[in-house]
Short mmCIF file of C-alpha atoms and ligand atoms in Angstrom, two decimals:
data_model
loop_
_atom_site.label_atom_id
_atom_site.label_comp_id
_atom_site.label_asym_id
_atom_site.label_seq_id
_atom_site.Cartn_x
_atom_site.Cartn_y
_atom_site.Cartn_z
CA MET A 25 0.03 0.12 -0.02
CA TYR A 26 1.11 3.18 -1.38
CA PRO A 27 1.00 4.94 2.73
CA ALA A 28 -0.95 8.12 3.36
CA ASP A 29 1.73 9.73 5.25
CA ASP A 30 4.23 9.63 3.31
CA VAL A 31 5.58 12.76 1.06
CA SER A 32 8.57 11.08 -0.22
CA VAL A 33 9.83 13.22 -3.02
CA ALA A 34 9.84 10.74 -6.38
CA LEU A 35 13.73 11.47 -8.50
CA THR A 36 15.09 11.80 -5.40
CA TRP A 37 13.83 8.72 -3.56
CA SER A 38 16.49 7.44 -1.61
CA GLY A 39 14.46 4.66 0.43
CA PRO A 40 13.70 1.04 -0.56
CA LEU A 41 10.79 -0.11 -2.45
CA ARG A 42 7.98 -1.41 -0.99
CA ALA A 43 7.16 -4.72 -1.74
CA PRO A 44 3.61 -5.31 -0.81
CA GLN A 45 3.00 -8.16 1.46
CA ALA A 46 0.73 -9.58 -0.26
CA VAL A 47 -1.80 -8.67 -3.49
CA PRO A 48 -5.39 -9.06 -2.90
CA GLU A 49 -7.19 -11.48 -4.28
CA THR A 50 -9.92 -9.81 -6.04
CA ALA A 51 -10.33 -6.54 -7.97
CA ASP A 52 -13.07 -4.78 -9.93
CA ILE A 53 -10.77 -2.81 -12.12
CA VAL A 54 -6.79 -3.41 -11.98
CA VAL A 55 -4.74 -0.60 -13.44
CA ILE A 56 -0.76 -1.05 -14.75
CA GLY A 57 1.16 2.06 -13.49
CA GLY A 58 1.70 4.39 -11.30
CA GLY A 59 2.17 7.83 -13.03
CA ILE A 60 -0.53 10.28 -13.65
CA VAL A 61 -2.08 9.29 -15.66
CA GLY A 62 -2.42 5.29 -13.29
CA VAL A 63 -2.68 7.45 -10.52
CA SER A 64 -5.48 9.61 -11.35
CA THR A 65 -7.69 7.03 -13.38
CA ALA A 66 -7.55 5.03 -10.00
CA TRP A 67 -8.40 8.45 -8.22
CA PHE A 68 -11.67 8.68 -10.30
CA LEU A 69 -12.31 5.29 -9.94
CA ALA A 70 -12.24 5.10 -6.67
CA LYS A 71 -14.31 8.18 -5.59
CA GLN A 72 -16.63 6.20 -7.52
CA GLY A 73 -16.43 3.14 -5.61
CA VAL A 74 -14.81 0.58 -7.89
CA ARG A 75 -12.71 -1.54 -6.20
CA VAL A 76 -9.11 -0.51 -7.87
CA VAL A 77 -5.84 -2.03 -7.12
CA LEU A 78 -3.02 -0.32 -8.68
CA CYS A 79 0.16 -1.90 -9.60
CA GLU A 80 3.77 -0.19 -10.12
CA LYS A 81 6.58 -1.83 -10.89
CA GLY A 82 9.06 0.61 -8.97
CA HIS A 83 7.85 3.93 -7.07
CA ILE A 84 5.03 6.29 -7.62
CA ALA A 85 6.43 8.88 -10.78
CA GLY A 86 9.47 7.38 -10.79
CA GLU A 87 9.71 7.63 -14.67
CA GLN A 88 8.08 10.42 -17.00
CA SER A 89 5.63 11.44 -14.21
CA GLY A 90 7.97 12.62 -12.08
CA ARG A 91 11.23 13.74 -14.37
CA ASN A 92 9.44 15.90 -16.33
CA TRP A 93 9.18 19.91 -17.09
CA GLY A 94 5.15 20.30 -14.85
CA TRP A 95 4.30 22.32 -17.56
CA VAL A 96 0.27 22.46 -17.77
CA ARG A 97 -0.97 23.87 -20.66
CA VAL A 98 -3.30 24.10 -23.16
CA GLN A 99 -1.71 26.16 -25.58
CA GLY A 100 -0.45 24.19 -28.88
CA ARG A 101 -2.61 21.02 -28.44
CA ASP A 102 -3.69 19.07 -30.82
CA THR A 103 -7.59 19.73 -30.97
CA ARG A 104 -8.18 16.07 -30.43
CA GLU A 105 -6.97 16.56 -26.87
CA ILE A 106 -7.98 20.19 -26.22
CA PRO A 107 -11.62 19.09 -24.29
CA MET A 108 -9.71 16.91 -21.80
CA MET A 109 -6.91 18.93 -21.56
CA GLN A 110 -9.60 22.28 -20.41
CA GLU A 111 -11.27 19.44 -18.06
CA SER A 112 -7.46 18.82 -16.73
CA LEU A 113 -6.94 22.23 -16.13
CA ARG A 114 -9.84 22.95 -14.07
CA ILE A 115 -9.57 20.15 -12.48
CA TRP A 116 -5.50 21.36 -11.30
CA GLY A 117 -7.19 24.25 -10.11
CA GLU A 118 -9.59 22.36 -7.53
CA LEU A 119 -6.49 19.79 -7.07
CA LYS A 120 -5.42 21.59 -3.55
CA ASN A 121 -8.55 21.51 -1.72
CA GLU A 122 -9.90 18.40 -2.75
CA ILE A 123 -6.76 16.48 -1.99
CA GLY A 124 -5.65 18.66 0.90
CA GLU A 125 -2.35 18.51 -0.56
CA ASP A 126 -0.32 21.46 -2.46
CA VAL A 127 1.23 20.15 -5.65
CA GLY A 128 2.70 23.74 -6.91
CA PHE A 129 0.13 24.21 -9.13
CA THR A 130 0.11 27.59 -10.30
CA ARG A 131 -1.14 29.66 -13.20
CA GLY A 132 1.49 31.58 -14.32
CA GLY A 133 0.76 31.63 -18.07
CA CYS A 134 2.73 29.97 -21.54
CA PHE A 135 4.52 31.68 -23.47
CA PHE A 136 6.02 30.37 -26.76
CA THR A 137 8.50 33.45 -28.13
CA ALA A 138 8.95 33.83 -32.02
CA ASN A 139 12.37 34.97 -33.50
CA THR A 140 10.53 36.93 -36.16
CA ASP A 141 7.89 38.47 -37.77
CA LYS A 142 7.34 35.41 -39.79
CA GLN A 143 7.33 32.89 -37.12
CA LEU A 144 4.80 35.21 -35.22
CA GLU A 145 2.54 34.71 -37.47
CA GLU A 146 2.83 30.95 -37.61
CA LEU A 147 2.22 30.79 -33.67
CA GLY A 148 -1.27 33.32 -34.54
CA ALA A 149 -2.95 30.30 -36.72
CA TRP A 150 -2.91 28.69 -32.83
CA VAL A 151 -4.94 31.56 -31.63
CA ARG A 152 -8.06 31.18 -34.11
CA THR A 153 -8.15 27.50 -32.54
CA ALA A 154 -7.88 28.79 -29.47
CA ALA A 155 -11.24 30.93 -29.75
CA ASP A 156 -12.86 28.35 -31.17
CA PHE A 157 -12.41 26.41 -27.55
CA GLY A 158 -12.71 29.66 -25.80
CA ILE A 159 -9.40 29.85 -24.85
CA ASP A 160 -7.93 32.79 -23.94
CA SER A 161 -4.19 32.63 -26.26
CA ARG A 162 -3.36 36.00 -27.87
CA LEU A 163 -0.20 36.56 -29.38
CA LEU A 164 2.03 39.46 -27.46
CA SER A 165 4.38 42.08 -29.15
CA ALA A 166 7.88 42.20 -28.29
CA THR A 167 7.44 45.25 -25.69
CA GLU A 168 4.12 43.08 -24.12
CA LEU A 169 6.49 40.38 -23.91
CA LYS A 170 9.47 42.47 -22.26
CA LYS A 171 6.80 42.61 -19.19
CA HIS A 172 6.02 39.06 -18.49
CA VAL A 173 10.11 37.93 -19.14
CA GLU A 174 12.47 40.87 -17.34
CA GLY A 175 15.70 41.06 -18.22
CA ALA A 176 15.78 38.66 -21.28
CA ALA A 177 18.77 39.77 -23.83
CA ILE A 178 17.11 38.58 -27.06
CA ASP A 179 15.06 40.62 -28.89
CA TRP A 180 12.59 38.40 -29.83
CA ALA A 181 9.38 39.76 -32.44
CA GLY A 182 7.16 38.81 -29.89
CA ALA A 183 5.32 35.42 -28.45
CA LEU A 184 2.03 33.22 -28.30
CA TYR A 185 0.58 33.87 -24.67
CA THR A 186 -2.33 32.02 -22.82
CA ALA A 187 -2.20 33.54 -19.02
CA SER A 188 -4.80 30.79 -17.76
CA ASP A 189 -1.99 27.55 -18.13
CA GLY A 190 0.27 26.72 -15.54
CA ARG A 191 2.52 24.53 -13.61
CA ALA A 192 2.82 21.57 -11.14
CA GLU A 193 5.56 20.00 -9.46
CA PRO A 194 5.50 17.10 -11.25
CA HIS A 195 7.89 14.92 -7.82
CA LYS A 196 4.83 16.38 -5.40
CA ALA A 197 1.85 15.71 -8.19
CA ALA A 198 1.31 11.47 -8.86
CA PRO A 199 2.87 10.93 -5.29
CA ALA A 200 -0.14 13.05 -3.74
CA ILE A 201 -2.71 11.67 -6.12
CA ALA A 202 -1.67 8.62 -5.31
CA ARG A 203 -2.47 9.34 -1.50
CA ALA A 204 -6.08 10.87 -2.85
CA ALA A 205 -7.00 7.90 -4.04
CA ALA A 206 -5.28 5.49 -1.47
CA ARG A 207 -7.70 7.28 1.17
CA ALA A 208 -10.70 7.72 -1.48
CA GLY A 209 -10.29 3.49 -0.86
CA ALA A 210 -7.90 2.31 -4.34
CA THR A 211 -5.22 -0.60 -3.03
CA VAL A 212 -1.92 1.55 -4.60
CA LEU A 213 0.79 -1.14 -4.80
CA THR A 214 4.54 0.23 -5.35
CA SER A 215 7.09 -2.51 -6.55
CA CYS A 216 4.77 -4.29 -8.12
CA ALA A 217 5.60 -5.40 -11.73
CA VAL A 218 1.89 -7.70 -13.73
CA ARG A 219 4.25 -9.62 -15.87
CA GLY A 220 1.31 -10.25 -17.38
CA VAL A 221 -3.16 -11.32 -18.03
CA GLU A 222 -4.72 -14.08 -18.34
CA SER A 223 -8.15 -14.37 -19.64
CA SER A 224 -10.78 -17.09 -19.67
CA ALA A 225 -13.51 -17.98 -22.74
CA GLY A 226 -11.30 -14.82 -24.55
CA HIS A 227 -11.88 -12.01 -21.77
CA VAL A 228 -10.04 -10.95 -19.13
CA SER A 229 -9.92 -12.76 -16.25
CA ALA A 230 -6.56 -12.22 -14.04
CA VAL A 231 -3.69 -10.49 -13.86
CA VAL A 232 -0.48 -12.01 -12.86
CA THR A 233 2.12 -10.00 -10.59
CA GLU A 234 5.22 -10.50 -8.94
CA HIS A 235 3.85 -11.26 -5.98
CA GLY A 236 0.87 -13.04 -7.38
CA SER A 237 -2.73 -12.61 -8.95
CA ILE A 238 -5.21 -10.38 -8.60
CA GLU A 239 -8.71 -11.49 -10.63
CA THR A 240 -10.38 -9.05 -12.73
CA SER A 241 -12.57 -8.88 -15.56
CA VAL A 242 -11.51 -4.76 -16.70
CA VAL A 243 -7.50 -3.90 -16.34
CA LEU A 244 -5.98 -0.85 -17.64
CA CYS A 245 -2.29 -0.92 -19.07
CA ALA A 246 -0.94 3.14 -18.11
CA ALA A 247 2.68 1.73 -18.93
CA GLY A 248 4.37 4.63 -20.44
CA ALA A 249 7.19 4.07 -22.41
CA TRP A 250 6.76 0.01 -21.08
CA THR A 251 3.36 -0.09 -23.06
CA SER A 252 4.28 -1.63 -26.64
CA LEU A 253 6.48 -4.28 -24.45
CA PHE A 254 3.52 -4.94 -21.91
CA CYS A 255 0.98 -5.30 -25.21
CA GLY A 256 3.41 -6.71 -27.23
CA SER A 257 3.16 -10.09 -25.05
CA LEU A 258 -0.37 -10.21 -25.16
CA GLY A 259 0.07 -10.15 -29.25
CA ILE A 260 -1.41 -6.30 -28.78
CA ASN A 261 0.78 -3.97 -31.71
CA VAL A 262 1.02 -1.06 -29.94
CA PRO A 263 3.24 1.62 -31.80
CA GLN A 264 5.27 3.87 -29.31
CA LEU A 265 9.54 5.20 -29.69
CA LYS A 266 10.87 6.64 -27.37
CA VAL A 267 12.96 9.42 -27.43
CA ARG A 268 15.41 10.64 -24.35
CA GLY A 269 15.02 14.48 -23.00
CA THR A 270 17.72 16.03 -20.98
CA VAL A 271 16.10 18.50 -18.22
CA ALA A 272 17.93 20.41 -15.35
CA ARG A 273 16.87 22.74 -12.21
CA THR A 274 18.73 25.71 -11.16
CA ALA A 275 19.18 26.75 -7.44
CA PRO A 276 16.84 29.39 -5.98
CA ALA A 277 17.14 32.39 -7.60
CA GLU A 278 16.41 36.71 -8.66
CA SER A 279 13.02 36.61 -10.53
CA VAL A 280 13.23 36.83 -13.97
CA LEU A 281 9.82 35.38 -15.17
CA ASN A 282 6.64 33.85 -13.93
CA GLY A 283 5.67 31.42 -16.44
CA ASN A 284 6.75 28.79 -18.61
CA VAL A 285 8.87 30.18 -21.90
CA PHE A 286 9.49 27.94 -24.54
CA ASP A 287 12.43 29.19 -26.77
CA ASP A 288 14.37 27.59 -29.64
CA ARG A 289 16.80 27.80 -27.01
CA LEU A 290 15.69 26.47 -23.84
CA GLY A 291 12.96 25.88 -22.44
CA ILE A 292 12.34 27.46 -18.52
CA ARG A 293 10.00 27.76 -15.91
CA ARG A 294 9.40 29.39 -12.71
CA ARG A 295 9.79 26.30 -9.69
CA GLU A 296 8.10 26.40 -6.30
CA ASP A 297 11.08 26.14 -4.68
CA GLY A 298 12.69 29.94 -6.46
CA GLY A 299 14.66 27.92 -8.42
CA TYR A 300 13.96 27.15 -12.73
CA THR A 301 13.17 24.15 -14.15
CA ILE A 302 15.64 23.97 -18.02
CA ALA A 303 15.75 22.14 -20.87
CA HIS A 304 17.45 23.07 -24.25
CA GLY A 305 14.71 24.32 -26.68
CA SER A 306 15.32 22.05 -29.81
CA ILE A 307 17.55 18.61 -28.65
CA LEU A 308 15.65 15.74 -28.05
CA GLU A 309 17.40 12.54 -28.33
CA HIS A 310 15.54 9.42 -30.01
CA PRO A 311 17.81 6.12 -29.65
CA VAL A 312 17.94 3.99 -32.32
CA THR A 313 16.40 0.50 -31.55
CA PRO A 314 14.90 -2.46 -33.16
CA ALA A 315 11.18 -0.75 -32.64
CA SER A 316 12.92 2.32 -34.37
CA PHE A 317 12.76 0.42 -37.89
CA ARG A 318 9.46 -1.88 -36.95
CA TYR A 319 7.84 1.76 -36.51
CA PHE A 320 9.23 3.92 -39.00
CA ILE A 321 6.76 3.86 -41.60
CA LYS A 322 3.79 5.25 -38.86
CA PHE A 323 6.04 7.54 -37.60
CA VAL A 324 7.33 9.49 -40.66
CA PRO A 325 5.27 11.98 -40.41
CA ALA A 326 6.07 13.14 -37.05
CA LEU A 327 10.06 12.37 -37.68
CA MET A 328 9.42 15.16 -40.37
CA GLN A 329 7.78 17.30 -38.63
CA GLU A 330 10.14 17.11 -35.38
CA LEU A 331 13.07 17.04 -37.96
CA LYS A 332 15.13 20.07 -36.22
CA ILE A 333 15.02 18.79 -32.67
CA VAL A 334 15.23 15.61 -32.79
CA ARG A 335 18.31 13.79 -33.06
CA LEU A 336 19.25 10.20 -33.13
CA SER A 337 21.44 8.46 -31.02
CA PHE A 338 23.20 4.95 -31.51
CA GLY A 339 24.51 3.27 -27.86
CA ARG A 340 23.55 0.24 -25.81
CA GLU A 341 19.72 0.65 -25.95
CA PHE A 342 19.86 -1.38 -29.55
CA ILE A 343 21.11 -4.50 -28.17
CA ASP A 344 19.52 -4.07 -24.50
CA GLU A 345 15.67 -3.72 -26.79
CA TRP A 346 17.02 -6.57 -29.15
CA ARG A 347 17.74 -8.59 -25.95
CA THR A 348 14.40 -8.29 -23.65
CA PRO A 349 12.41 -11.09 -24.48
CA LYS A 350 8.94 -10.72 -26.61
CA SER A 351 6.70 -12.60 -24.40
CA TRP A 352 8.11 -14.79 -21.19
CA SER A 353 6.80 -16.92 -18.67
CA LEU A 354 4.51 -15.38 -15.79
CA ASP A 355 6.22 -17.68 -12.99
CA ALA A 356 9.44 -16.15 -13.50
CA PRO A 357 10.80 -12.82 -13.31
CA SER A 358 9.27 -10.58 -16.37
CA PRO A 359 11.24 -7.42 -18.33
CA PHE A 360 9.96 -5.41 -15.86
CA GLU A 361 11.00 -6.60 -12.45
CA ALA A 362 14.28 -6.23 -14.54
CA THR A 363 13.89 -2.56 -15.05
CA ARG A 364 11.98 -0.92 -11.66
CA VAL A 365 12.93 2.49 -12.40
CA LEU A 366 13.76 3.53 -16.02
CA ASP A 367 16.62 5.87 -15.17
CA PRO A 368 18.09 7.76 -18.57
CA GLN A 369 21.66 9.39 -17.99
CA PRO A 370 21.23 12.84 -18.68
CA SER A 371 23.10 13.83 -22.18
CA THR A 372 26.64 16.37 -20.86
CA ARG A 373 26.36 17.43 -24.38
CA VAL A 374 23.12 18.90 -23.67
CA LEU A 375 23.80 19.86 -20.57
CA ARG A 376 26.34 21.97 -21.77
CA GLY A 377 23.77 23.85 -24.40
CA ILE A 378 21.71 24.22 -21.94
CA ARG A 379 24.37 26.70 -19.65
CA LYS A 380 24.89 28.04 -22.58
CA ASN A 381 21.57 29.36 -23.77
CA LEU A 382 20.42 30.04 -19.87
CA ASP A 383 23.61 32.28 -19.27
CA THR A 384 22.66 34.08 -23.28
CA MET A 385 19.15 34.52 -22.85
CA PHE A 386 19.42 34.98 -19.17
CA PRO A 387 22.90 37.20 -18.35
CA GLN A 388 21.89 38.12 -14.62
CA LEU A 389 21.01 34.36 -13.82
CA ARG A 390 25.47 33.61 -15.54
CA ASN A 391 26.14 32.63 -11.60
CA THR A 392 23.02 30.79 -10.80
CA PRO A 393 24.15 27.22 -10.44
CA ILE A 394 22.79 24.12 -11.76
CA VAL A 395 21.93 21.98 -8.70
CA GLU A 396 19.89 18.74 -10.60
CA SER A 397 19.80 17.08 -13.85
CA TRP A 398 18.01 14.51 -15.19
CA ALA A 399 16.99 12.51 -18.09
CA GLY A 400 13.46 10.85 -18.65
CA MET A 401 12.59 8.52 -21.63
CA ILE A 402 9.34 10.38 -23.25
CA GLU A 403 7.04 7.79 -25.92
CA SER A 404 5.21 9.01 -28.21
CA SER A 405 2.75 7.78 -30.68
CA PRO A 406 3.20 8.16 -34.42
CA ASP A 407 0.56 11.26 -34.36
CA VAL A 408 2.10 12.87 -30.97
CA VAL A 409 -1.45 12.64 -29.58
CA PRO A 410 -2.40 10.13 -27.14
CA ILE A 411 -4.08 6.54 -27.57
CA ILE A 412 -6.90 5.99 -25.33
CA ASP A 413 -8.95 2.93 -25.99
CA ALA A 414 -10.73 -0.40 -25.32
CA ILE A 415 -9.12 -3.40 -27.26
CA GLU A 416 -11.44 -5.33 -28.89
CA SER A 417 -9.41 -8.57 -29.37
CA LEU A 418 -9.47 -9.04 -25.97
CA PRO A 419 -12.27 -8.14 -24.37
CA GLY A 420 -11.75 -6.11 -20.79
CA PHE A 421 -8.48 -5.09 -21.67
CA HIS A 422 -8.05 -1.45 -22.10
CA VAL A 423 -4.69 1.07 -22.92
CA ALA A 424 -3.87 4.80 -22.08
CA THR A 425 -0.48 5.59 -23.76
CA GLY A 426 1.25 7.43 -26.23
CA PHE A 427 1.03 10.65 -23.76
CA SER A 428 4.24 12.30 -26.49
CA GLY A 429 5.82 14.71 -24.53
CA HIS A 430 2.87 16.63 -22.71
CA GLY A 431 0.84 13.84 -20.90
CA PHE A 432 1.76 15.11 -17.42
CA GLY A 433 -0.32 18.23 -17.55
CA ILE A 434 -3.34 16.44 -19.34
CA GLY A 435 -3.13 13.66 -16.72
CA PRO A 436 -5.92 14.49 -14.23
CA GLY A 437 -8.33 14.85 -17.25
CA ALA A 438 -7.24 11.56 -18.78
CA GLY A 439 -8.18 10.18 -16.16
CA LYS A 440 -10.84 11.20 -15.32
CA ALA A 441 -12.07 10.03 -19.27
CA ILE A 442 -10.01 6.79 -19.14
CA ALA A 443 -12.48 6.21 -15.34
CA GLY A 444 -15.40 6.92 -17.31
CA MET A 445 -14.56 4.61 -20.19
CA LEU A 446 -13.85 1.36 -17.51
CA THR A 447 -17.52 2.10 -15.62
CA GLY A 448 -19.15 2.71 -18.99
CA LYS A 449 -20.23 6.03 -17.49
CA ASP A 450 -19.79 9.10 -19.29
CA SER A 451 -17.42 11.79 -18.55
CA GLY A 452 -18.26 14.24 -20.40
CA ILE A 453 -14.94 13.87 -22.40
CA ASP A 454 -15.44 13.07 -26.13
CA ILE A 455 -11.93 10.42 -26.30
CA SER A 456 -13.42 8.84 -29.71
CA ALA A 457 -10.42 10.41 -31.88
CA LEU A 458 -7.64 8.78 -29.56
CA ARG A 459 -8.91 5.37 -30.99
CA LEU A 460 -5.60 2.61 -31.06
CA GLY A 461 -7.61 1.68 -34.64
CA ARG A 462 -6.66 4.96 -36.36
CA PHE A 463 -2.47 3.68 -36.97
CA PHE A 464 -3.88 0.70 -38.67
CA ASP A 465 -7.46 0.94 -40.61
CA GLY A 466 -6.09 3.13 -43.46
CA SER A 467 -6.37 6.82 -41.66
CA PRO A 468 -4.18 9.84 -42.15
CA ILE A 469 -1.22 10.16 -40.11
CA ARG A 470 -1.46 13.81 -39.14
CA PRO A 471 0.99 14.87 -35.65
CA GLN A 472 -0.63 18.96 -35.24
CA SER A 473 1.19 19.68 -32.44
CA SER A 474 5.25 18.85 -31.24
CA ILE A 475 6.48 16.87 -28.69
C1 FAD B 522 11.92 15.17 -20.04
C2 FAD B 522 10.53 14.95 -20.23
C3 FAD B 522 9.62 16.48 -20.49
C4 FAD B 522 8.73 16.85 -20.09
N1 FAD B 522 7.86 17.53 -20.18
C5 FAD B 522 6.49 17.87 -19.96
C6 FAD B 522 5.96 18.79 -19.18
O1 FAD B 522 5.91 20.06 -19.33
N2 FAD B 522 3.93 19.02 -19.49
C7 FAD B 522 3.72 17.84 -20.18
O2 FAD B 522 2.19 18.16 -19.59
N3 FAD B 522 4.08 16.43 -20.32
C8 FAD B 522 5.88 16.28 -19.98
N4 FAD B 522 6.56 15.40 -20.33
C9 FAD B 522 5.08 13.92 -20.64
C10 FAD B 522 4.78 13.45 -19.43
O3 FAD B 522 5.98 13.61 -18.34
C11 FAD B 522 4.67 11.80 -20.10
O4 FAD B 522 3.94 12.50 -21.43
C12 FAD B 522 3.70 11.67 -18.76
O5 FAD B 522 4.34 11.72 -17.38
C13 FAD B 522 3.10 10.32 -18.70
O6 FAD B 522 2.32 9.59 -17.89
P1 FAD B 522 2.36 8.18 -17.81
O7 FAD B 522 1.55 7.90 -16.58
O8 FAD B 522 0.72 7.75 -19.19
O9 FAD B 522 3.26 7.04 -17.79
P2 FAD B 522 4.67 7.24 -16.77
O10 FAD B 522 4.67 8.34 -15.77
O11 FAD B 522 5.56 6.62 -17.67
O12 FAD B 522 4.00 5.69 -15.85
C14 FAD B 522 4.27 4.38 -16.05
C15 FAD B 522 4.33 3.96 -14.68
O13 FAD B 522 4.13 2.47 -15.31
C16 FAD B 522 5.01 1.45 -14.83
N5 FAD B 522 5.36 0.53 -15.44
C17 FAD B 522 5.38 0.09 -16.58
N6 FAD B 522 5.44 -1.46 -16.74
C18 FAD B 522 4.42 -1.76 -15.69
C19 FAD B 522 4.02 -3.52 -15.35
N7 FAD B 522 4.28 -4.30 -16.32
N8 FAD B 522 3.96 -3.08 -14.05
C20 FAD B 522 3.77 -2.55 -13.09
N9 FAD B 522 4.36 -1.10 -13.42
C21 FAD B 522 4.76 -0.70 -14.48
C22 FAD B 522 6.06 2.35 -14.76
O14 FAD B 522 6.82 1.94 -14.24
C23 FAD B 522 5.93 3.69 -14.73
O15 FAD B 522 6.08 4.24 -13.74
C24 FAD B 522 7.94 15.67 -20.26
C25 FAD B 522 8.23 13.90 -20.61
C26 FAD B 522 9.72 14.06 -20.47
C27 FAD B 522 10.38 12.59 -19.93
#
């Protein structure tokens, strides 16, 4: 059980992983994965009185959900995600009152800067999209932008700006929601890898964990970067590729902005502790693996769109994935137990670039030290939009994955929508465009937004 009084910080977790003494014999629904999507789903289910068990192979938010930039934004999103994201922003706004814990959510606004008038005009296209959805996005002139971002040594032409967007602290959010789920009646198990799923008469009948089986007729796989492997072992094809993002944080420093600023040199946001979370604005690394070849054709449109920022890297990931079994016996340790927490190394080259760009953009932060750096493995779908669906070939089995580098902000809204899908109750959020089949039925694969 994830302890209700535990206030551990996910990324700097140093305590032992807490394996459960035993797993419940039965559950209405089992959720695989303790990232923001899994815990939010468990929370919404538990609040409705559903007997839900969440199994996390490592610790809550140990992977993407504890390693991201912390941006909570609707700005620039694919229109298919916007209603879910709008609901998510509403939930973030109420979260502190609802769960009794502060996860650092604040609306400091989101800025996508433009270096030229042409870029600013291109960003303007999204203002029209925003207006269709009643979102407060607008273009800022260079002078207006300077009022929000003090002392930046860059002559921007302006920015796309959404005042109602915000940020939250990733190391706090998913653990706090997991605790809220536990208080509402969910059983949250850490250090509890799910090895596979059993079926009876063609329908899901149980999940098999490393600590025993749980009888259930409904399963959600919200396994982040592991979803493709997990589903593949059940004969379900989920196209997914990974990109490594390097992130850093500075010591507390003077205020130069109070929001999230994305520039092609730097992504930067103010932190609750007075420092800044920073990342390179135009470098993401895709470690080439066998999956890169398997899914190449489906990812061509996304690769073309991200050509300027995604760099290929050739390292041990290829061999590691090659050696990973594609199916395994459920009564022996699985690949999920072999890697409790996916903890990629931050790139020193990217970190040098981050430091250089921070100093160039904000000379007043030149003496502010970078006190921590880390990396996270982003998983992406071919059109950079999530996959949320019930799997027809295995009734009772569902997936929620492919949040493609922007799943933290949308996580609570996704949890509400997914809970609706699992219980058959209308959540009010239309997720029909997010079905898995769109990648296999000849529908055009057209990414609208970026990773
Ligand atoms: C560097 C970086 C920056 C980002 N910045 C932002 C941002 O600013 N804003 C934003 O909205 N999004 C951002 N994202 C994306 C966001 O973090 C993810 O989209 C989101 O966290 C995905 O949540 P998830 O729950 O689907 O997956 P995850 O957080 O990856 O969780 C999946 C969990 O499943 C567990 N698991 C896997 N297999 C098993 C198994 N068999 N049994 C049990 N457990 C299992 C894993 O251990 C993991 O904890 C960023 C991501 C990264 C890496």
